């Protein structure tokens, strides 16, 4: 047996092990290459340590697309997205250690199935995430590397100018990764992401690019908005919201415990509760039986009302200028998204 010491082996093991691949999500080899952006990142020690904490590991079991994972191929995780945002932060600001940590931690407060029941029982993933940053094990990992939790909280709150939070209505790194990653999973990404990245820059903490690339980004933003207002998202999301309310009403489960579940744990709870079991199985295996129409259209099956909280439509800059000035036709395309419906009626066939 080859007993050479392997420098990438955890805890300094003296036994040689197979090396970790570049997309390994535990930071085992001190490097990460996101498969979307394909920009290698040499992980800082604090980033590698954070990737081994429970709050970060949990994100590997929370789908970015939420309930729409039942009806689409958006099955990638919140951890994949978080590592993508880290990759972008490291690409644009490699020496900004606090920004990189904030990018990696920005989604740790997400509920199971991401945005599906955000706001229910007062649950807010932003506030939950800030509490987790201030608590162990995150706080102690940061402290071990000379970083104050409050510094990262300030970055996440946007108290300092940052490409992670950006300016209202303008494209930041978080939303950039979301739009492009979603576009890839839906097969609507026409530009190689690595090429796309080479055409992007930051201007006043906002994503800026040329007119042609801005048009491609606007197309992705519009497609994402249509997805959110489509049957694929509205149908299953409305059902899961109903199920979670029922679960809280019929079990001792608290909102705080619910918020820290993984997707699998939530589905297990829904499948185990007599008040939610039948409809939980139905939405998992027969989502095609859902009907979605505009609010007020009841037909033979009155169903239940459902409203979207908001539609994201953050815009890139074109050569450092806002779309309204540099590309008014693209600004008009984003403005048209305001006409998309937010209120629906859902029923079972």
Short mmCIF file of C-alpha atoms in Angstrom, two decimals:
data_model
loop_
_atom_site.label_atom_id
_atom_site.label_comp_id
_atom_site.label_asym_id
_atom_site.label_seq_id
_atom_site.Cartn_x
_atom_site.Cartn_y
_atom_site.Cartn_z
CA UNK A 1 0.00 0.00 0.00
CA UNK A 2 1.22 3.49 -0.84
CA UNK A 3 1.58 5.26 2.50
CA UNK A 4 2.81 8.62 1.24
CA UNK A 5 1.40 11.58 3.14
CA UNK A 6 -1.39 13.31 1.27
CA UNK A 7 -1.42 17.08 1.94
CA UNK A 8 -5.10 17.30 0.99
CA UNK A 9 -6.15 14.60 3.43
CA UNK A 10 -8.33 15.92 6.29
CA UNK A 11 -6.89 16.00 9.81
CA UNK A 12 -3.37 15.41 8.47
CA UNK A 13 -3.83 11.69 7.83
CA UNK A 14 -0.60 9.92 6.97
CA UNK A 15 -2.35 7.58 4.56
CA UNK A 16 -2.62 8.51 0.90
CA UNK A 17 -6.18 8.97 -0.32
CA UNK A 18 -7.77 9.69 -3.67
CA UNK A 19 -7.58 13.43 -4.37
CA UNK A 20 -10.77 15.49 -4.33
CA UNK A 21 -12.11 16.69 -7.66
CA UNK A 22 -12.13 20.46 -8.40
CA UNK A 23 -15.90 20.70 -7.84
CA UNK A 24 -15.73 19.03 -4.43
CA UNK A 25 -18.07 20.94 -2.10
CA UNK A 26 -16.23 20.38 1.18
CA UNK A 27 -13.16 22.44 0.30
CA UNK A 28 -11.05 19.33 0.79
CA UNK A 29 -8.37 20.22 -1.73
CA UNK A 30 -8.42 23.96 -1.08
CA UNK A 31 -9.82 24.73 -4.51
CA UNK A 32 -13.23 24.96 -6.11
CA UNK A 33 -14.15 25.27 -9.79
CA UNK A 34 -17.79 26.04 -10.37
CA UNK A 35 -19.12 23.94 -13.29
CA UNK A 36 -21.18 26.86 -14.56
CA UNK A 37 -18.64 29.70 -14.54
CA UNK A 38 -15.55 27.45 -14.79
CA UNK A 39 -13.45 30.02 -12.91
CA UNK A 40 -11.10 28.21 -10.48
CA UNK A 41 -11.17 29.62 -6.96
CA UNK A 42 -8.32 29.07 -4.52
CA UNK A 43 -10.32 28.83 -1.30
CA UNK A 44 -9.22 30.88 1.66
CA UNK A 45 -8.80 28.74 4.82
CA UNK A 46 -11.91 30.29 6.39
CA UNK A 47 -13.97 29.38 3.31
CA UNK A 48 -12.81 25.76 3.43
CA UNK A 49 -13.66 25.57 7.13
CA UNK A 50 -17.09 27.15 6.62
CA UNK A 51 -17.92 24.57 3.94
CA UNK A 52 -17.67 21.89 6.62
CA UNK A 53 -20.14 23.50 9.03
CA UNK A 54 -23.68 22.24 9.39
CA UNK A 55 -25.41 25.46 8.19
CA UNK A 56 -23.44 25.36 4.91
CA UNK A 57 -23.73 21.58 4.49
CA UNK A 58 -27.49 21.83 4.96
CA UNK A 59 -27.75 23.98 1.82
CA UNK A 60 -26.63 20.95 -0.20
CA UNK A 61 -30.05 19.48 0.63
CA UNK A 62 -32.18 22.54 -0.15
CA UNK A 63 -33.19 23.07 -3.77
CA UNK A 64 -32.66 26.54 -5.22
CA UNK A 65 -35.84 26.30 -7.30
CA UNK A 66 -38.04 25.36 -4.35
CA UNK A 67 -41.31 23.59 -5.15
CA UNK A 68 -40.80 24.09 -8.88
CA UNK A 69 -38.26 21.27 -8.65
CA UNK A 70 -41.35 19.03 -8.80
CA UNK A 71 -42.24 20.25 -12.28
CA UNK A 72 -38.96 21.46 -13.79
CA UNK A 73 -35.32 20.41 -13.95
CA UNK A 74 -34.22 23.14 -11.52
CA UNK A 75 -32.86 20.55 -9.12
CA UNK A 76 -29.56 22.22 -8.21
CA UNK A 77 -29.03 23.16 -4.59
CA UNK A 78 -28.67 26.36 -2.61
CA UNK A 79 -25.09 25.32 -1.88
CA UNK A 80 -24.33 25.13 -5.60
CA UNK A 81 -25.71 28.63 -6.01
CA UNK A 82 -23.78 29.90 -2.96
CA UNK A 83 -20.53 28.51 -4.34
CA UNK A 84 -21.38 30.14 -7.65
CA UNK A 85 -21.76 33.52 -5.96
CA UNK A 86 -18.46 32.92 -4.15
CA UNK A 87 -16.87 32.20 -7.52
CA UNK A 88 -18.16 35.49 -8.89
CA UNK A 89 -17.00 37.41 -5.81
CA UNK A 90 -13.55 35.82 -6.07
CA UNK A 91 -13.43 36.62 -9.79
CA UNK A 92 -14.26 40.30 -9.41
CA UNK A 93 -12.73 40.99 -5.98
CA UNK A 94 -10.25 38.20 -5.18
CA UNK A 95 -8.63 40.07 -2.28
CA UNK A 96 -11.84 41.15 -0.55
CA UNK A 97 -11.95 38.37 2.07
CA UNK A 98 -15.06 39.71 3.82
CA UNK A 99 -17.02 39.92 0.56
CA UNK A 100 -16.07 36.35 -0.29
CA UNK A 101 -17.22 35.08 3.11
CA UNK A 102 -20.46 37.04 2.83
CA UNK A 103 -21.05 35.54 -0.63
CA UNK A 104 -20.60 32.04 0.71
CA UNK A 105 -22.89 32.66 3.70
CA UNK A 106 -25.56 34.82 2.08
CA UNK A 107 -28.18 32.05 1.80
CA UNK A 108 -27.66 30.02 5.00
CA UNK A 109 -30.97 31.23 6.39
CA UNK A 110 -33.07 29.76 3.60
CA UNK A 111 -36.04 27.62 4.54
CA UNK A 112 -36.58 24.14 3.10
CA UNK A 113 -37.67 24.45 -0.53
CA UNK A 114 -36.13 27.94 -0.54
CA UNK A 115 -38.71 30.68 -1.15
CA UNK A 116 -41.75 28.39 -1.20
CA UNK A 117 -43.23 29.46 2.15
CA UNK A 118 -41.14 32.55 2.89
CA UNK A 119 -43.08 34.84 5.21
CA UNK A 120 -45.24 32.08 6.68
CA UNK A 121 -45.34 32.35 10.49
CA UNK A 122 -43.07 35.39 10.15
CA UNK A 123 -40.16 33.35 8.76
CA UNK A 124 -37.61 35.52 6.96
CA UNK A 125 -34.52 33.82 5.56
CA UNK A 126 -32.51 37.05 5.66
CA UNK A 127 -33.02 37.52 9.40
CA UNK A 128 -32.50 33.82 10.10
CA UNK A 129 -29.24 33.95 8.16
CA UNK A 130 -27.98 36.94 10.14
CA UNK A 131 -28.72 35.13 13.40
CA UNK A 132 -26.81 32.07 12.18
CA UNK A 133 -23.78 34.21 11.29
CA UNK A 134 -23.79 35.58 14.85
CA UNK A 135 -24.07 32.09 16.34
CA UNK A 136 -21.84 29.05 16.56
CA UNK A 137 -20.53 27.24 14.63
CA UNK A 138 -20.29 30.08 12.06
CA UNK A 139 -19.27 32.71 14.58
CA UNK A 140 -16.50 30.57 16.06
CA UNK A 141 -15.11 29.64 12.62
CA UNK A 142 -14.99 33.31 11.67
CA UNK A 143 -13.36 34.22 14.98
CA UNK A 144 -10.71 31.53 14.55
CA UNK A 145 -9.71 33.27 11.33
CA UNK A 146 -9.73 36.78 12.78
CA UNK A 147 -13.07 37.82 11.27
CA UNK A 148 -15.81 39.47 13.33
CA UNK A 149 -19.31 38.14 12.71
CA UNK A 150 -20.61 41.71 12.82
CA UNK A 151 -18.44 42.63 9.85
CA UNK A 152 -20.07 39.92 7.73
CA UNK A 153 -23.53 40.88 9.00
CA UNK A 154 -22.90 44.45 7.83
CA UNK A 155 -21.93 43.14 4.38
CA UNK A 156 -25.05 41.00 4.18
CA UNK A 157 -27.26 43.89 5.28
CA UNK A 158 -25.75 46.11 2.59
CA UNK A 159 -24.47 48.65 5.08
CA UNK A 160 -21.33 48.95 2.98
CA UNK A 161 -21.35 49.23 -0.83
CA UNK A 162 -21.04 45.73 -2.21
CA UNK A 163 -21.58 43.87 -5.50
CA UNK A 164 -23.31 41.20 -3.41
CA UNK A 165 -26.24 43.44 -2.46
CA UNK A 166 -25.76 46.24 -5.01
CA UNK A 167 -28.37 48.94 -5.58
CA UNK A 168 -32.17 48.45 -5.73
CA UNK A 169 -33.31 47.51 -9.21
CA UNK A 170 -29.77 46.87 -10.49
CA UNK A 171 -28.08 43.54 -11.11
CA UNK A 172 -25.86 42.20 -8.33
CA UNK A 173 -23.74 39.03 -8.19
CA UNK A 174 -26.36 37.05 -6.28
CA UNK A 175 -29.04 37.59 -8.91
CA UNK A 176 -26.55 37.21 -11.76
CA UNK A 177 -25.74 33.68 -10.67
CA UNK A 178 -29.42 32.87 -10.16
CA UNK A 179 -30.48 34.02 -13.62
CA UNK A 180 -27.64 32.30 -15.47
CA UNK A 181 -27.80 29.07 -13.46
CA UNK A 182 -31.57 28.86 -13.94
CA UNK A 183 -31.15 29.57 -17.64
CA UNK A 184 -28.72 26.71 -17.98
CA UNK A 185 -31.01 24.24 -16.22
CA UNK A 186 -33.91 25.28 -18.46
CA UNK A 187 -31.88 25.01 -21.67
CA UNK A 188 -32.32 28.67 -22.54
CA UNK A 189 -28.70 29.76 -22.03
CA UNK A 190 -27.28 30.44 -25.50
CA UNK A 191 -23.96 31.94 -24.41
CA UNK A 192 -21.13 29.96 -22.82
CA UNK A 193 -21.13 31.17 -19.19
CA UNK A 194 -17.32 31.44 -19.17
CA UNK A 195 -17.50 33.68 -22.24
CA UNK A 196 -20.36 35.62 -20.67
CA UNK A 197 -18.28 36.18 -17.54
CA UNK A 198 -15.39 37.54 -19.60
CA UNK A 199 -17.73 40.25 -20.94
CA UNK A 200 -18.87 41.42 -17.52
CA UNK A 201 -17.44 44.08 -15.26
CA UNK A 202 -18.48 45.88 -12.10
CA UNK A 203 -19.36 49.55 -12.13
CA UNK A 204 -20.33 51.14 -8.81
CA UNK A 205 -20.92 47.62 -7.40
CA UNK A 206 -23.32 46.75 -10.23
CA UNK A 207 -22.88 44.26 -13.08
CA UNK A 208 -22.05 46.14 -16.28
CA UNK A 209 -21.49 44.87 -19.81
CA UNK A 210 -21.85 45.64 -23.51
CA UNK A 211 -25.23 46.09 -25.20
CA UNK A 212 -25.32 42.63 -26.78
CA UNK A 213 -24.53 40.82 -23.55
CA UNK A 214 -27.01 43.02 -21.67
CA UNK A 215 -29.68 41.87 -24.12
CA UNK A 216 -28.81 38.23 -23.35
CA UNK A 217 -29.04 38.90 -19.61
CA UNK A 218 -32.37 40.69 -20.00
CA UNK A 219 -33.70 37.68 -21.90
CA UNK A 220 -32.71 35.44 -18.97
CA UNK A 221 -34.29 37.83 -16.47
CA UNK A 222 -37.54 37.89 -18.45
CA UNK A 223 -37.59 34.12 -18.77
CA UNK A 224 -37.09 33.74 -15.02
CA UNK A 225 -40.01 36.09 -14.32
CA UNK A 226 -42.22 34.07 -16.67
CA UNK A 227 -41.18 30.90 -14.87
CA UNK A 228 -42.18 32.34 -11.51
CA UNK A 229 -45.62 33.27 -12.84
CA UNK A 230 -46.11 29.99 -14.71
CA UNK A 231 -48.10 26.86 -13.85
CA UNK A 232 -44.77 25.11 -13.18
CA UNK A 233 -44.09 27.31 -10.15
CA UNK A 234 -47.47 28.62 -9.04
CA UNK A 235 -49.17 25.21 -8.89
CA UNK A 236 -46.77 23.25 -6.66
CA UNK A 237 -45.75 26.29 -4.60
CA UNK A 238 -49.35 27.07 -3.68
CA UNK A 239 -49.95 23.46 -2.62
CA UNK A 240 -46.82 23.26 -0.46
CA UNK A 241 -47.73 26.53 1.25
CA UNK A 242 -51.12 25.05 2.16
CA UNK A 243 -49.51 21.85 3.38
CA UNK A 244 -46.98 23.64 5.58
CA UNK A 245 -49.69 25.75 7.22
CA UNK A 246 -51.63 22.56 7.91
CA UNK A 247 -48.51 20.84 9.26
CA UNK A 248 -47.92 23.65 11.75
CA UNK A 249 -51.58 23.55 12.80
CA UNK A 250 -51.74 19.79 13.34
CA UNK A 251 -48.34 18.92 14.81
CA UNK A 252 -46.11 20.19 17.63
CA UNK A 253 -43.64 21.36 15.00
CA UNK A 254 -42.54 24.96 15.58
CA UNK A 255 -41.69 27.47 12.85
CA UNK A 256 -38.13 27.61 14.19
CA UNK A 257 -37.60 23.87 13.80
CA UNK A 258 -39.36 23.88 10.43
CA UNK A 259 -37.01 26.59 9.17
CA UNK A 260 -33.93 24.44 9.78
CA UNK A 261 -35.23 21.33 8.01
CA UNK A 262 -33.85 20.09 4.72
CA UNK A 263 -36.17 19.44 1.77
CA UNK A 264 -36.15 15.71 2.48
CA UNK A 265 -37.00 16.26 6.13
CA UNK A 266 -39.92 18.50 5.18
CA UNK A 267 -41.30 15.95 2.72
CA UNK A 268 -40.94 13.25 5.37
CA UNK A 269 -42.89 15.37 7.87
CA UNK A 270 -45.61 16.07 5.30
CA UNK A 271 -45.86 12.41 4.33
CA UNK A 272 -46.05 11.36 8.00
CA UNK A 273 -48.78 13.76 9.11
CA UNK A 274 -52.35 12.44 8.58
CA UNK A 275 -53.56 15.96 7.81
CA UNK A 276 -51.08 16.46 4.95
CA UNK A 277 -50.15 12.96 3.74
CA UNK A 278 -52.62 12.52 0.91
CA UNK A 279 -52.11 15.93 -0.71
CA UNK A 280 -48.35 15.72 -0.18
CA UNK A 281 -48.22 12.47 -2.16
CA UNK A 282 -50.51 13.95 -4.76
CA UNK A 283 -48.36 17.03 -5.43
CA UNK A 284 -45.22 14.89 -5.57
CA UNK A 285 -46.57 12.27 -7.96
CA UNK A 286 -49.52 13.91 -9.72
CA UNK A 287 -48.65 17.60 -10.13
CA UNK A 288 -50.06 17.42 -13.67
CA UNK A 289 -53.53 17.39 -12.10
CA UNK A 290 -53.12 20.97 -10.85
CA UNK A 291 -55.00 23.76 -12.59
CA UNK A 292 -53.86 27.38 -12.36
CA UNK A 293 -55.86 30.36 -13.54
CA UNK A 294 -56.17 34.08 -12.83
CA UNK A 295 -57.60 35.16 -9.51
CA UNK A 296 -61.40 35.25 -9.64
CA UNK A 297 -61.73 32.44 -12.17
CA UNK A 298 -63.36 29.63 -10.21
CA UNK A 299 -65.13 27.39 -12.72
CA UNK A 300 -66.34 24.08 -11.34
CA UNK A 301 -63.48 23.83 -8.86
CA UNK A 302 -63.20 26.95 -6.66
CA UNK A 303 -59.79 25.95 -5.37
CA UNK A 304 -57.78 28.42 -3.36
CA UNK A 305 -56.16 31.82 -3.92
CA UNK A 306 -52.42 32.25 -4.26
CA UNK A 307 -50.33 35.41 -4.63
CA UNK A 308 -46.66 35.81 -5.49
CA UNK A 309 -44.71 38.08 -3.18
CA UNK A 310 -42.76 39.79 -5.98
CA UNK A 311 -41.01 39.33 -9.30
CA UNK A 312 -37.28 39.98 -9.55
CA UNK A 313 -36.18 42.10 -12.49
CA UNK A 314 -32.83 43.65 -11.56
CA UNK A 315 -31.16 45.22 -14.58
CA UNK A 316 -27.52 45.25 -15.70
CA UNK A 317 -25.74 48.41 -16.73
CA UNK A 318 -24.57 48.96 -20.29
CA UNK A 319 -21.05 50.35 -20.32
CA UNK A 320 -21.65 51.80 -16.87
CA UNK A 321 -24.98 53.46 -17.72
CA UNK A 322 -28.50 52.50 -16.71
CA UNK A 323 -30.63 50.76 -19.32
CA UNK A 324 -33.04 53.70 -19.47
CA UNK A 325 -30.28 55.79 -21.01
CA UNK A 326 -28.05 53.26 -22.77
CA UNK A 327 -30.61 50.76 -24.06
CA UNK A 328 -34.19 52.03 -23.59
CA UNK A 329 -35.59 49.11 -25.59
CA UNK A 330 -34.19 46.68 -23.01
CA UNK A 331 -35.51 48.83 -20.16
CA UNK A 332 -38.94 48.65 -21.79
CA UNK A 333 -38.73 44.84 -21.91
CA UNK A 334 -38.06 44.70 -18.18
CA UNK A 335 -40.78 47.26 -17.44
CA UNK A 336 -43.25 45.03 -19.29
CA UNK A 337 -42.76 42.40 -16.60
CA UNK A 338 -44.91 44.54 -14.31
CA UNK A 339 -47.91 43.40 -16.35
CA UNK A 340 -47.36 39.75 -15.39
CA UNK A 341 -50.04 38.43 -13.02
CA UNK A 342 -49.25 38.02 -9.34
CA UNK A 343 -52.63 36.70 -8.16
CA UNK A 344 -53.93 33.28 -9.11
CA UNK A 345 -56.49 30.64 -8.30
CA UNK A 346 -55.35 27.04 -8.02
CA UNK A 347 -57.37 23.84 -7.91
CA UNK A 348 -57.03 20.10 -8.32
CA UNK A 349 -58.49 18.46 -11.40
#
